[in-house]
């Protein structure tokens, strides 16, 4: 069956590609369902980092599908918001790291914000156009943007609905780095490769500790970390990583055990 989300493994990293180019990869219910299914299909025994991107040269994702939303009732809209939220939350909590490689438009950048971090092309445009369409951001847009760039900047972006370019997205900390479009995906693969080269148990436990710790007060957060820290010990990769250091040699490739 035709899917709007392509899954392309490449060694121990993989791409998830939102592939609805004729609508600039806008998210309708079908794309969200396909994304949900694509996440379920990732082989977590092999894949150590996901790169999320849009198909084509022009857009990462142009937000939610306006044609689908136009005639929704309040109840249907709430359900659509929940469908988006459930998928974004699944992506955010995905066991392995996720990198959004934003080549072009990320309008209503909720998908990008649900990844662990974002890099973008110098052609990228970020913005929350929703109030100009008569609605609030959905799919976590009011929540994650404020957490990522602080409430003041998030409120400015959302109330004004003004787009920002790559350099400003970099300056406010929405993206970690900006590349020429022709270098973006190679840069993403390089980062993913560096991540994939580290001990998967440790990388996953780090992700979970950071995500879970951000939800609670610092006293509980450090306990979450203690558990994550302890969970790595007596793994083959911890033994090899520390053993190699002490023997002054390069560690063997980590085996995720
Ligand atoms: N929904 C549905 N269709 C969309 C779309 C969207 N979000 N974004 C683009 N498209 C469609 C256009 O309708 C057009 O289709 P046709 O060829 O059939 O006319 C096609 O994609 C190409 O788009 P444009 O002709 O508009 O391309 P452009 O280069 O002139 O402009 C753009 C590009 C600035 C990204 C412009 O398409 C645009 O502003 N898109 C809408 C962005 C937006 O407002 N997104 C937020 C949606 S609200 C939201 O996301 C709510 C939520 O959080 C849940």
PDB file of C-alpha atoms and ligand atoms in Angstrom:
ATOM      1  CA  UNK A   1       0.000   0.000   0.000  1.00  0.00           C
ATOM      2  CA  UNK A   2       1.150   3.515  -0.814  1.00  0.00           C
ATOM      3  CA  UNK A   3       2.516   5.309   2.248  1.00  0.00           C
ATOM      4  CA  UNK A   4       3.284   8.966   2.798  1.00  0.00           C
ATOM      5  CA  UNK A   5       6.207   8.034   5.015  1.00  0.00           C
ATOM      6  CA  UNK A   6       9.229   6.237   3.632  1.00  0.00           C
ATOM      7  CA  UNK A   7      11.529   4.246   5.870  1.00  0.00           C
ATOM      8  CA  UNK A   8      15.048   3.953   4.479  1.00  0.00           C
ATOM      9  CA  UNK A   9      17.627   2.138   6.570  1.00  0.00           C
ATOM     10  CA  UNK A  10      21.264   2.853   5.777  1.00  0.00           C
ATOM     11  CA  UNK A  11      23.544   0.645   7.840  1.00  0.00           C
ATOM     12  CA  UNK A  12      22.688   1.219  11.479  1.00  0.00           C
ATOM     13  CA  UNK A  13      20.984   4.578  10.906  1.00  0.00           C
ATOM     14  CA  UNK A  14      17.718   5.179   9.056  1.00  0.00           C
ATOM     15  CA  UNK A  15      15.720   7.912   7.397  1.00  0.00           C
ATOM     16  CA  UNK A  16      12.050   8.572   7.972  1.00  0.00           C
ATOM     17  CA  UNK A  17      10.961  10.681   5.015  1.00  0.00           C
ATOM     18  CA  UNK A  18       7.658  12.541   4.969  1.00  0.00           C
ATOM     19  CA  UNK A  19       6.775  12.045   1.330  1.00  0.00           C
ATOM     20  CA  UNK A  20       3.846  14.171   0.254  1.00  0.00           C
ATOM     21  CA  UNK A  21       5.709  16.602  -1.892  1.00  0.00           C
ATOM     22  CA  UNK A  22       2.763  17.967  -3.831  1.00  0.00           C
ATOM     23  CA  UNK A  23       1.412  19.479  -0.597  1.00  0.00           C
ATOM     24  CA  UNK A  24       4.893  20.400   0.677  1.00  0.00           C
ATOM     25  CA  UNK A  25       4.683  17.401   3.034  1.00  0.00           C
ATOM     26  CA  UNK A  26       1.738  18.806   5.001  1.00  0.00           C
ATOM     27  CA  UNK A  27       0.438  16.445   7.668  1.00  0.00           C
ATOM     28  CA  UNK A  28      -3.047  15.057   7.193  1.00  0.00           C
ATOM     29  CA  UNK A  29      -4.553  12.115   9.073  1.00  0.00           C
ATOM     30  CA  UNK A  30      -3.135   9.636   6.613  1.00  0.00           C
ATOM     31  CA  UNK A  31       0.406  11.013   6.903  1.00  0.00           C
ATOM     32  CA  UNK A  32       0.104  10.882  10.696  1.00  0.00           C
ATOM     33  CA  UNK A  33      -1.117   7.276  10.558  1.00  0.00           C
ATOM     34  CA  UNK A  34       1.708   6.369   8.180  1.00  0.00           C
ATOM     35  CA  UNK A  35       4.236   8.025  10.487  1.00  0.00           C
ATOM     36  CA  UNK A  36       2.872   6.056  13.407  1.00  0.00           C
ATOM     37  CA  UNK A  37       3.184   2.814  11.426  1.00  0.00           C
ATOM     38  CA  UNK A  38       6.673   3.710  10.205  1.00  0.00           C
ATOM     39  CA  UNK A  39       7.852   4.236  13.783  1.00  0.00           C
ATOM     40  CA  UNK A  40       6.471   0.802  14.695  1.00  0.00           C
ATOM     41  CA  UNK A  41       8.409  -0.710  11.802  1.00  0.00           C
ATOM     42  CA  UNK A  42      11.839   0.592  12.839  1.00  0.00           C
ATOM     43  CA  UNK A  43      14.104  -2.344  13.660  1.00  0.00           C
ATOM     44  CA  UNK A  44      15.384  -1.257  17.055  1.00  0.00           C
ATOM     45  CA  UNK A  45      17.811  -4.161  17.248  1.00  0.00           C
ATOM     46  CA  UNK A  46      19.732  -2.702  14.279  1.00  0.00           C
ATOM     47  CA  UNK A  47      18.962   0.994  13.977  1.00  0.00           C
ATOM     48  CA  UNK A  48      20.695   3.369  16.387  1.00  0.00           C
ATOM     49  CA  UNK A  49      19.606   6.799  15.142  1.00  0.00           C
ATOM     50  CA  UNK A  50      16.756   8.136  13.006  1.00  0.00           C
ATOM     51  CA  UNK A  51      16.952  11.105  10.681  1.00  0.00           C
ATOM     52  CA  UNK A  52      13.560  12.683   9.983  1.00  0.00           C
ATOM     53  CA  UNK A  53      13.295  14.724   6.788  1.00  0.00           C
ATOM     54  CA  UNK A  54      10.861  15.857   4.144  1.00  0.00           C
ATOM     55  CA  UNK A  55      10.826  14.680   0.537  1.00  0.00           C
ATOM     56  CA  UNK A  56      12.082  17.147  -2.042  1.00  0.00           C
ATOM     57  CA  UNK A  57      14.224  20.257  -1.836  1.00  0.00           C
ATOM     58  CA  UNK A  58      11.643  22.747  -0.711  1.00  0.00           C
ATOM     59  CA  UNK A  59       9.987  21.647   2.480  1.00  0.00           C
ATOM     60  CA  UNK A  60      10.450  19.660   5.646  1.00  0.00           C
ATOM     61  CA  UNK A  61       6.784  19.856   6.601  1.00  0.00           C
ATOM     62  CA  UNK A  62       4.360  22.705   5.808  1.00  0.00           C
ATOM     63  CA  UNK A  63       2.374  22.084   8.994  1.00  0.00           C
ATOM     64  CA  UNK A  64      -0.956  20.374   9.331  1.00  0.00           C
ATOM     65  CA  UNK A  65      -3.145  20.017   6.264  1.00  0.00           C
ATOM     66  CA  UNK A  66      -5.280  23.137   5.987  1.00  0.00           C
ATOM     67  CA  UNK A  67      -7.645  21.624   3.411  1.00  0.00           C
ATOM     68  CA  UNK A  68      -8.448  18.785   5.788  1.00  0.00           C
ATOM     69  CA  UNK A  69      -8.856  21.107   8.780  1.00  0.00           C
ATOM     70  CA  UNK A  70     -11.067  23.739   7.174  1.00  0.00           C
ATOM     71  CA  UNK A  71     -14.448  22.050   7.827  1.00  0.00           C
ATOM     72  CA  UNK A  72     -13.697  20.216  11.064  1.00  0.00           C
ATOM     73  CA  UNK A  73     -16.119  20.547  13.980  1.00  0.00           C
ATOM     74  CA  UNK A  74     -14.705  21.357  17.419  1.00  0.00           C
ATOM     75  CA  UNK A  75     -14.898  17.668  18.352  1.00  0.00           C
ATOM     76  CA  UNK A  76     -13.249  16.517  15.136  1.00  0.00           C
ATOM     77  CA  UNK A  77     -10.543  19.119  15.532  1.00  0.00           C
ATOM     78  CA  UNK A  78      -9.821  17.970  19.058  1.00  0.00           C
ATOM     79  CA  UNK A  79      -9.554  14.397  17.799  1.00  0.00           C
ATOM     80  CA  UNK A  80      -7.218  15.489  14.990  1.00  0.00           C
ATOM     81  CA  UNK A  81      -5.126  17.348  17.573  1.00  0.00           C
ATOM     82  CA  UNK A  82      -4.964  14.208  19.666  1.00  0.00           C
ATOM     83  CA  UNK A  83      -3.960  12.067  16.710  1.00  0.00           C
ATOM     84  CA  UNK A  84      -1.094  14.462  16.023  1.00  0.00           C
ATOM     85  CA  UNK A  85      -0.137  14.690  19.680  1.00  0.00           C
ATOM     86  CA  UNK A  86      -0.054  10.930  20.094  1.00  0.00           C
ATOM     87  CA  UNK A  87       2.307  10.504  17.133  1.00  0.00           C
ATOM     88  CA  UNK A  88       4.527  13.427  18.158  1.00  0.00           C
ATOM     89  CA  UNK A  89       4.746  12.072  21.682  1.00  0.00           C
ATOM     90  CA  UNK A  90       5.653   8.646  20.344  1.00  0.00           C
ATOM     91  CA  UNK A  91       8.404  10.208  18.260  1.00  0.00           C
ATOM     92  CA  UNK A  92       9.630  12.311  21.177  1.00  0.00           C
ATOM     93  CA  UNK A  93       9.808   9.266  23.430  1.00  0.00           C
ATOM     94  CA  UNK A  94      11.207   7.000  20.704  1.00  0.00           C
ATOM     95  CA  UNK A  95      13.867   4.777  22.275  1.00  0.00           C
ATOM     96  CA  UNK A  96      16.686   5.822  19.942  1.00  0.00           C
ATOM     97  CA  UNK A  97      17.862   9.358  19.107  1.00  0.00           C
ATOM     98  CA  UNK A  98      16.083  11.285  16.371  1.00  0.00           C
ATOM     99  CA  UNK A  99      17.486  14.178  14.354  1.00  0.00           C
ATOM    100  CA  UNK A 100      15.244  16.491  12.332  1.00  0.00           C
ATOM    101  CA  UNK A 101      17.051  17.538   9.159  1.00  0.00           C
ATOM    102  CA  UNK A 102      15.039  20.560   8.062  1.00  0.00           C
ATOM    103  CA  UNK A 103      15.612  21.387   4.408  1.00  0.00           C
ATOM    104  CA  UNK A 104      13.184  24.215   3.673  1.00  0.00           C
ATOM    105  CA  UNK A 105       9.843  25.005   5.290  1.00  0.00           C
ATOM    106  CA  UNK A 106       9.100  23.900   8.827  1.00  0.00           C
ATOM    107  CA  UNK A 107       5.857  25.812   9.316  1.00  0.00           C
ATOM    108  CA  UNK A 108       4.116  24.622  12.382  1.00  0.00           C
ATOM    109  CA  UNK A 109       7.381  22.844  13.124  1.00  0.00           C
ATOM    110  CA  UNK A 110       5.852  20.370  15.554  1.00  0.00           C
ATOM    111  CA  UNK A 111       7.392  17.356  13.861  1.00  0.00           C
ATOM    112  CA  UNK A 112      10.855  18.910  14.032  1.00  0.00           C
ATOM    113  CA  UNK A 113      10.322  19.916  17.659  1.00  0.00           C
ATOM    114  CA  UNK A 114       9.438  16.341  18.587  1.00  0.00           C
ATOM    115  CA  UNK A 115      12.859  15.149  17.482  1.00  0.00           C
ATOM    116  CA  UNK A 116      15.800  15.209  19.903  1.00  0.00           C
ATOM    117  CA  UNK A 117      17.393  18.082  18.033  1.00  0.00           C
ATOM    118  CA  UNK A 118      17.246  19.928  14.763  1.00  0.00           C
ATOM    119  CA  UNK A 119      19.726  20.929  12.098  1.00  0.00           C
ATOM    120  CA  UNK A 120      18.671  22.858   9.015  1.00  0.00           C
ATOM    121  CA  UNK A 121      19.602  24.156   5.590  1.00  0.00           C
ATOM    122  CA  UNK A 122      20.354  27.816   4.968  1.00  0.00           C
ATOM    123  CA  UNK A 123      17.089  27.826   2.999  1.00  0.00           C
ATOM    124  CA  UNK A 124      15.026  26.746   6.022  1.00  0.00           C
ATOM    125  CA  UNK A 125      12.077  28.802   7.218  1.00  0.00           C
ATOM    126  CA  UNK A 126      10.495  28.251  10.618  1.00  0.00           C
ATOM    127  CA  UNK A 127       7.262  29.695  11.890  1.00  0.00           C
ATOM    128  CA  UNK A 128       3.959  29.113  13.599  1.00  0.00           C
ATOM    129  CA  UNK A 129       1.395  30.473  11.105  1.00  0.00           C
ATOM    130  CA  UNK A 130      -1.604  29.150  13.018  1.00  0.00           C
ATOM    131  CA  UNK A 131      -3.003  32.328  14.593  1.00  0.00           C
ATOM    132  CA  UNK A 132      -3.079  33.799  11.100  1.00  0.00           C
ATOM    133  CA  UNK A 133      -5.343  30.906  10.142  1.00  0.00           C
ATOM    134  CA  UNK A 134      -7.625  31.437  13.098  1.00  0.00           C
ATOM    135  CA  UNK A 135      -6.412  28.589  15.303  1.00  0.00           C
ATOM    136  CA  UNK A 136      -3.801  27.819  17.940  1.00  0.00           C
ATOM    137  CA  UNK A 137      -0.832  25.646  17.075  1.00  0.00           C
ATOM    138  CA  UNK A 138      -1.631  21.973  17.610  1.00  0.00           C
ATOM    139  CA  UNK A 139       0.405  18.770  17.762  1.00  0.00           C
ATOM    140  CA  UNK A 140       2.306  20.206  20.758  1.00  0.00           C
ATOM    141  CA  UNK A 141       3.262  23.483  19.096  1.00  0.00           C
ATOM    142  CA  UNK A 142       2.225  25.656  22.026  1.00  0.00           C
ATOM    143  CA  UNK A 143       4.086  23.390  24.432  1.00  0.00           C
ATOM    144  CA  UNK A 144       7.367  22.318  22.850  1.00  0.00           C
ATOM    145  CA  UNK A 145       8.303  25.663  21.301  1.00  0.00           C
ATOM    146  CA  UNK A 146       8.051  27.345  24.710  1.00  0.00           C
ATOM    147  CA  UNK A 147      10.188  24.616  26.229  1.00  0.00           C
ATOM    148  CA  UNK A 148      12.787  24.879  23.463  1.00  0.00           C
ATOM    149  CA  UNK A 149      13.220  28.614  23.021  1.00  0.00           C
ATOM    150  CA  UNK A 150      11.593  29.962  26.189  1.00  0.00           C
ATOM    151  CA  UNK A 151       8.086  31.349  26.648  1.00  0.00           C
ATOM    152  CA  UNK A 152       8.877  34.896  25.510  1.00  0.00           C
ATOM    153  CA  UNK A 153      10.222  33.961  22.091  1.00  0.00           C
ATOM    154  CA  UNK A 154       7.601  31.225  21.636  1.00  0.00           C
ATOM    155  CA  UNK A 155       4.806  33.665  22.429  1.00  0.00           C
ATOM    156  CA  UNK A 156       6.231  36.238  20.034  1.00  0.00           C
ATOM    157  CA  UNK A 157       6.458  33.670  17.234  1.00  0.00           C
ATOM    158  CA  UNK A 158       2.970  32.305  17.868  1.00  0.00           C
ATOM    159  CA  UNK A 159       1.161  35.635  18.404  1.00  0.00           C
ATOM    160  CA  UNK A 160       2.802  37.341  15.413  1.00  0.00           C
ATOM    161  CA  UNK A 161       2.744  34.248  13.133  1.00  0.00           C
ATOM    162  CA  UNK A 162       5.886  35.708  11.571  1.00  0.00           C
ATOM    163  CA  UNK A 163       8.314  33.309   9.929  1.00  0.00           C
ATOM    164  CA  UNK A 164      11.992  33.276  10.802  1.00  0.00           C
ATOM    165  CA  UNK A 165      14.924  32.185   8.683  1.00  0.00           C
ATOM    166  CA  UNK A 166      17.668  29.710   9.456  1.00  0.00           C
ATOM    167  CA  UNK A 167      20.094  32.212  11.001  1.00  0.00           C
ATOM    168  CA  UNK A 168      17.488  33.446  13.458  1.00  0.00           C
ATOM    169  CA  UNK A 169      16.397  29.881  14.264  1.00  0.00           C
ATOM    170  CA  UNK A 170      20.040  29.179  15.070  1.00  0.00           C
ATOM    171  CA  UNK A 171      20.385  32.306  17.189  1.00  0.00           C
ATOM    172  CA  UNK A 172      17.376  31.454  19.376  1.00  0.00           C
ATOM    173  CA  UNK A 173      18.504  27.853  19.809  1.00  0.00           C
ATOM    174  CA  UNK A 174      15.748  26.236  17.775  1.00  0.00           C
ATOM    175  CA  UNK A 175      18.355  24.515  15.582  1.00  0.00           C
ATOM    176  CA  UNK A 176      21.831  23.329  16.529  1.00  0.00           C
ATOM    177  CA  UNK A 177      23.511  24.089  13.206  1.00  0.00           C
ATOM    178  CA  UNK A 178      22.878  25.467   9.712  1.00  0.00           C
ATOM    179  CA  UNK A 179      24.358  23.984   6.514  1.00  0.00           C
ATOM    180  CA  UNK A 180      24.102  24.716   2.801  1.00  0.00           C
ATOM    181  CA  UNK A 181      21.159  22.642   1.546  1.00  0.00           C
ATOM    182  CA  UNK A 182      23.537  20.498  -0.537  1.00  0.00           C
ATOM    183  CA  UNK A 183      25.420  19.478   2.633  1.00  0.00           C
ATOM    184  CA  UNK A 184      22.483  19.066   5.017  1.00  0.00           C
ATOM    185  CA  UNK A 185      21.787  15.342   4.724  1.00  0.00           C
ATOM    186  CA  UNK A 186      25.477  14.396   4.675  1.00  0.00           C
ATOM    187  CA  UNK A 187      25.867  16.434   7.868  1.00  0.00           C
ATOM    188  CA  UNK A 188      22.854  14.671   9.379  1.00  0.00           C
ATOM    189  CA  UNK A 189      24.317  11.290   8.494  1.00  0.00           C
ATOM    190  CA  UNK A 190      27.642  12.245  10.003  1.00  0.00           C
ATOM    191  CA  UNK A 191      25.974  13.214  13.273  1.00  0.00           C
ATOM    192  CA  UNK A 192      23.824  10.087  13.221  1.00  0.00           C
ATOM    193  CA  UNK A 193      26.947   8.014  12.568  1.00  0.00           C
ATOM    194  CA  UNK A 194      28.728   9.543  15.560  1.00  0.00           C
ATOM    195  CA  UNK A 195      25.725   8.738  17.732  1.00  0.00           C
ATOM    196  CA  UNK A 196      25.493   5.218  16.319  1.00  0.00           C
ATOM    197  CA  UNK A 197      29.156   4.662  17.166  1.00  0.00           C
ATOM    198  CA  UNK A 198      28.546   5.130  20.875  1.00  0.00           C
ATOM    199  CA  UNK A 199      27.173   2.502  23.222  1.00  0.00           C
ATOM    200  CA  UNK A 200      23.456   2.152  22.368  1.00  0.00           C
ATOM    201  CA  UNK A 201      22.420   1.228  25.893  1.00  0.00           C
ATOM    202  CA  UNK A 202      24.114   4.372  27.202  1.00  0.00           C
ATOM    203  CA  UNK A 203      22.757   6.618  24.460  1.00  0.00           C
ATOM    204  CA  UNK A 204      19.194   5.374  24.964  1.00  0.00           C
ATOM    205  CA  UNK A 205      19.429   5.642  28.739  1.00  0.00           C
ATOM    206  CA  UNK A 206      20.768   9.195  28.365  1.00  0.00           C
ATOM    207  CA  UNK A 207      17.842  10.168  26.146  1.00  0.00           C
ATOM    208  CA  UNK A 208      15.305   8.734  28.532  1.00  0.00           C
ATOM    209  CA  UNK A 209      16.953  10.331  31.559  1.00  0.00           C
ATOM    210  CA  UNK A 210      17.002  13.759  29.916  1.00  0.00           C
ATOM    211  CA  UNK A 211      13.404  13.500  28.702  1.00  0.00           C
ATOM    212  CA  UNK A 212      11.999  12.082  31.936  1.00  0.00           C
ATOM    213  CA  UNK A 213      14.088  14.357  34.143  1.00  0.00           C
ATOM    214  CA  UNK A 214      12.797  17.478  32.419  1.00  0.00           C
ATOM    215  CA  UNK A 215       9.260  16.569  33.533  1.00  0.00           C
ATOM    216  CA  UNK A 216       9.994  16.562  37.274  1.00  0.00           C
ATOM    217  CA  UNK A 217      11.746  18.640  39.950  1.00  0.00           C
ATOM    218  CA  UNK A 218      15.526  18.403  40.254  1.00  0.00           C
ATOM    219  CA  UNK A 219      15.506  16.165  43.334  1.00  0.00           C
ATOM    220  CA  UNK A 220      13.485  13.545  41.507  1.00  0.00           C
ATOM    221  CA  UNK A 221      15.371  14.217  38.278  1.00  0.00           C
ATOM    222  CA  UNK A 222      18.738  13.241  39.732  1.00  0.00           C
ATOM    223  CA  UNK A 223      17.222   9.993  41.002  1.00  0.00           C
ATOM    224  CA  UNK A 224      16.070   9.264  37.452  1.00  0.00           C
ATOM    225  CA  UNK A 225      19.652   9.814  36.373  1.00  0.00           C
ATOM    226  CA  UNK A 226      21.044   7.506  39.059  1.00  0.00           C
ATOM    227  CA  UNK A 227      18.849   4.695  37.760  1.00  0.00           C
ATOM    228  CA  UNK A 228      19.881   5.348  34.149  1.00  0.00           C
ATOM    229  CA  UNK A 229      23.554   5.507  35.149  1.00  0.00           C
ATOM    230  CA  UNK A 230      23.345   2.251  37.083  1.00  0.00           C
ATOM    231  CA  UNK A 231      21.499   0.513  34.255  1.00  0.00           C
ATOM    232  CA  UNK A 232      24.540   0.737  31.978  1.00  0.00           C
ATOM    233  CA  UNK A 233      26.893  -1.129  34.300  1.00  0.00           C
ATOM    234  CA  UNK A 234      27.886  -4.738  33.757  1.00  0.00           C
ATOM    235  CA  UNK A 235      26.877  -4.410  30.111  1.00  0.00           C
ATOM    236  CA  UNK A 236      29.342  -5.793  27.573  1.00  0.00           C
ATOM    237  CA  UNK A 237      29.684  -2.328  26.069  1.00  0.00           C
ATOM    238  CA  UNK A 238      30.487  -0.700  29.423  1.00  0.00           C
ATOM    239  CA  UNK A 239      33.095  -3.368  30.118  1.00  0.00           C
ATOM    240  CA  UNK A 240      34.618  -2.926  26.669  1.00  0.00           C
ATOM    241  CA  UNK A 241      34.456   0.893  26.689  1.00  0.00           C
ATOM    242  CA  UNK A 242      36.137   1.241  30.063  1.00  0.00           C
ATOM    243  CA  UNK A 243      38.474  -1.703  29.492  1.00  0.00           C
ATOM    244  CA  UNK A 244      39.728  -0.220  26.233  1.00  0.00           C
ATOM    245  CA  UNK A 245      40.382   3.121  27.891  1.00  0.00           C
ATOM    246  CA  UNK A 246      42.377   1.534  30.709  1.00  0.00           C
ATOM    247  CA  UNK A 247      44.325  -0.630  28.263  1.00  0.00           C
ATOM    248  CA  UNK A 248      45.013   2.442  26.118  1.00  0.00           C
ATOM    249  CA  UNK A 249      43.451   0.926  23.001  1.00  0.00           C
ATOM    250  CA  UNK A 250      40.526   1.772  20.756  1.00  0.00           C
ATOM    251  CA  UNK A 251      37.333   0.030  21.846  1.00  0.00           C
ATOM    252  CA  UNK A 252      35.801  -2.693  19.692  1.00  0.00           C
ATOM    253  CA  UNK A 253      32.547  -1.683  17.963  1.00  0.00           C
ATOM    254  CA  UNK A 254      29.760  -1.556  20.541  1.00  0.00           C
ATOM    255  CA  UNK A 255      27.307  -4.430  20.299  1.00  0.00           C
ATOM    256  CA  UNK A 256      24.250  -3.077  22.152  1.00  0.00           C
ATOM    257  CA  UNK A 257      24.565  -5.637  24.931  1.00  0.00           C
TER     258      UNK A 257
HETATM  259  N1  LIG B   1      -1.978  22.264   4.046  1.00  0.00           N
HETATM  260  C1  LIG B   1      -2.489  21.889   2.865  1.00  0.00           C
HETATM  261  N2  LIG B   1      -1.880  22.151   1.689  1.00  0.00           N
HETATM  262  C2  LIG B   1      -0.719  22.813   1.712  1.00  0.00           C
HETATM  263  C3  LIG B   1      -0.132  23.228   2.928  1.00  0.00           C
HETATM  264  C4  LIG B   1      -0.816  22.927   4.138  1.00  0.00           C
HETATM  265  N3  LIG B   1      -0.319  23.238   5.338  1.00  0.00           N
HETATM  266  N4  LIG B   1       1.019  23.872   2.637  1.00  0.00           N
HETATM  267  C5  LIG B   1       1.149  23.845   1.302  1.00  0.00           C
HETATM  268  N5  LIG B   1       0.109  23.198   0.746  1.00  0.00           N
HETATM  269  C6  LIG B   1      -0.136  22.982  -0.696  1.00  0.00           C
HETATM  270  C7  LIG B   1      -0.659  24.222  -1.373  1.00  0.00           C
HETATM  271  O1  LIG B   1      -2.054  24.343  -1.190  1.00  0.00           O
HETATM  272  C8  LIG B   1      -0.279  23.959  -2.821  1.00  0.00           C
HETATM  273  O2  LIG B   1      -1.207  23.054  -3.345  1.00  0.00           O
HETATM  274  P1  LIG B   1      -1.722  23.237  -4.891  1.00  0.00           P
HETATM  275  O3  LIG B   1      -0.465  23.057  -5.711  1.00  0.00           O
HETATM  276  O4  LIG B   1      -2.697  22.138  -5.037  1.00  0.00           O
HETATM  277  O5  LIG B   1      -2.279  24.611  -4.982  1.00  0.00           O
HETATM  278  C9  LIG B   1       1.048  23.215  -2.683  1.00  0.00           C
HETATM  279  O6  LIG B   1       1.083  22.706  -1.347  1.00  0.00           O
HETATM  280  C10 LIG B   1       2.245  24.110  -2.880  1.00  0.00           C
HETATM  281  O7  LIG B   1       2.124  25.212  -1.980  1.00  0.00           O
HETATM  282  P2  LIG B   1       2.195  26.748  -2.468  1.00  0.00           P
HETATM  283  O8  LIG B   1       1.727  26.878  -3.865  1.00  0.00           O
HETATM  284  O9  LIG B   1       1.515  27.569  -1.419  1.00  0.00           O
HETATM  285  O10 LIG B   1       3.774  26.944  -2.421  1.00  0.00           O
HETATM  286  P3  LIG B   1       4.560  28.336  -2.184  1.00  0.00           P
HETATM  287  O11 LIG B   1       5.972  28.036  -2.496  1.00  0.00           O
HETATM  288  O12 LIG B   1       3.867  29.440  -2.866  1.00  0.00           O
HETATM  289  O13 LIG B   1       4.408  28.594  -0.600  1.00  0.00           O
HETATM  290  C11 LIG B   1       4.415  27.997   1.722  1.00  0.00           C
HETATM  291  C12 LIG B   1       4.985  27.728   0.329  1.00  0.00           C
HETATM  292  C13 LIG B   1       4.850  29.384   2.222  1.00  0.00           C
HETATM  293  C14 LIG B   1       4.948  26.918   2.648  1.00  0.00           C
HETATM  294  C15 LIG B   1       2.875  27.942   1.662  1.00  0.00           C
HETATM  295  O14 LIG B   1       2.491  26.742   1.006  1.00  0.00           O
HETATM  296  C16 LIG B   1       2.195  27.976   2.989  1.00  0.00           C
HETATM  297  O15 LIG B   1       2.120  29.019   3.608  1.00  0.00           O
HETATM  298  N6  LIG B   1       1.668  26.824   3.456  1.00  0.00           N
HETATM  299  C17 LIG B   1       0.875  26.750   4.645  1.00  0.00           C
HETATM  300  C18 LIG B   1       1.739  26.725   5.879  1.00  0.00           C
HETATM  301  C19 LIG B   1       0.892  26.761   7.117  1.00  0.00           C
HETATM  302  O16 LIG B   1       0.182  27.682   7.383  1.00  0.00           O
HETATM  303  N7  LIG B   1       1.024  25.702   7.945  1.00  0.00           N
HETATM  304  C20 LIG B   1       0.417  25.641   9.231  1.00  0.00           C
HETATM  305  C21 LIG B   1      -0.817  24.896   9.181  1.00  0.00           C
HETATM  306  S1  LIG B   1      -1.720  24.982  10.699  1.00  0.00           S
HETATM  307  C22 LIG B   1      -1.063  23.805  11.723  1.00  0.00           C
HETATM  308  O17 LIG B   1      -0.010  23.293  11.486  1.00  0.00           O
HETATM  309  C23 LIG B   1      -1.926  23.435  12.890  1.00  0.00           C
HETATM  310  C24 LIG B   1      -1.325  22.441  13.797  1.00  0.00           C
HETATM  311  O18 LIG B   1      -0.263  22.656  14.347  1.00  0.00           O
HETATM  312  C25 LIG B   1      -2.059  21.227  14.099  1.00  0.00           C
END
